[in-house]
Amino acid sequence: MTMTPAGIAPLFEPDHCANCFEPLPADYRHRPWLFCNVLCRETANTIRYWRKTARDGRFDADPEVRYAIGIRLAHMLRGGYDSDVRRIPTDVRVLVIERDKACVRCGGPGEEIDHIDEDGGDPGNLQLLCKTCHHAKTAEYLAPASQDQSDLIFVLLIARVVPTAPAQLCDDEIEWVAAERTLRGERIVRLRSAAVRDQAAASEAAAARKAAALALDFDDDDDEDRDEDYYAGYGQNTHYAAG
Ligand SMILES: [Zn+2]
Ligand SMILES: [Zn+2]
């Protein structure tokens, strides 16, 4: 377990969620990989983006960046949004742009592709919008944060965005991407070899059971053999000379 420079909280703990430190299932196919769920992964993504843009000056300079972080936080508060599910393949993107040609709300320049209804990725659920209409639509759909939610965001900001040294490895806007690849690989190897060991132990146990069963069979055979021997000479075809 790695410690922060202050030695207070773990930066990362293998086989525990990189964001919330809950234990992960012992399954190398578990996704999203080093996080317990999409919400935890998106929380870490948002923290890293926030840290990065706060440090390179874009957060202050670019209202689009502040908007993007606001939207990410809003999705996070709604339980996380699965960027994998919402990623639009290039061919679908091209198809929607060619079909709609302009913003379907105001006829202005088509700048962004919008999911009409939540996550469905088929062209029928996608539409071309201008930036203004897209922002307006998103604002209609996201409720303003409650006091509790605002407090939660403030806590995240103070604990994980403001400190210069990342509080957790998954917050590290410089190291995480490479570290994640390595840690994910290590976890897969570790769990796979554990699975192989389990399988070997299981087949060993099965072999032992089979051997035990065979031994019983031999015993039975022995008994049968002995019984046959035992009764030999007493069967119906055995004749003793009458006395
Ligand atoms: Zn988690
Ligand atoms: Zn528009």
Tab-separated table of N, CA and C in Angstrom, residues 48 169 172-183:
chain	number	residue	atom	x	y	z
A	48	ARG	N	-9.604	14.558	-12.172
A	48	ARG	CA	-8.348	14.753	-12.925
A	48	ARG	C	-8.466	15.884	-13.927
A	169	LEU	N	-4.113	8.186	-6.124
A	169	LEU	CA	-3.431	7.959	-7.402
A	169	LEU	C	-4.350	8.269	-8.585
A	172	ASP	N	-4.347	11.737	-9.983
A	172	ASP	CA	-3.088	12.277	-10.499
A	172	ASP	C	-3.201	12.519	-11.999
A	173	GLU	N	-3.321	13.779	-12.363
A	173	GLU	CA	-3.580	14.129	-13.761
A	173	GLU	C	-2.376	13.847	-14.650
A	174	ILE	N	-1.200	13.609	-14.033
A	174	ILE	CA	-0.005	13.336	-14.838
A	174	ILE	C	0.276	11.828	-14.886
A	175	GLU	N	0.194	11.175	-13.737
A	175	GLU	CA	0.643	9.786	-13.641
A	175	GLU	C	-0.438	8.741	-13.913
A	176	TRP	N	-1.707	9.097	-13.728
A	176	TRP	CA	-2.738	8.057	-13.665
A	176	TRP	C	-2.850	7.205	-14.920
A	177	VAL	N	-2.824	7.841	-16.089
A	177	VAL	CA	-3.100	7.071	-17.308
A	177	VAL	C	-2.102	5.924	-17.476
A	178	ALA	N	-0.820	6.237	-17.287
A	178	ALA	CA	0.198	5.187	-17.404
A	178	ALA	C	0.086	4.212	-16.233
A	179	ALA	N	-0.129	4.750	-15.028
A	179	ALA	CA	-0.213	3.896	-13.837
A	179	ALA	C	-1.394	2.933	-13.957
A	180	GLU	N	-2.506	3.433	-14.480
A	180	GLU	CA	-3.689	2.591	-14.591
A	180	GLU	C	-3.420	1.400	-15.493
A	181	ARG	N	-2.744	1.672	-16.617
A	181	ARG	CA	-2.454	0.592	-17.562
A	181	ARG	C	-1.630	-0.493	-16.865
A	182	THR	N	-0.603	-0.078	-16.129
A	182	THR	CA	0.260	-1.032	-15.438
A	182	THR	C	-0.520	-1.793	-14.367
A	183	LEU	N	-1.259	-1.049	-13.546
A	183	LEU	CA	-1.972	-1.673	-12.423
A	183	LEU	C	-3.060	-2.615	-12.911
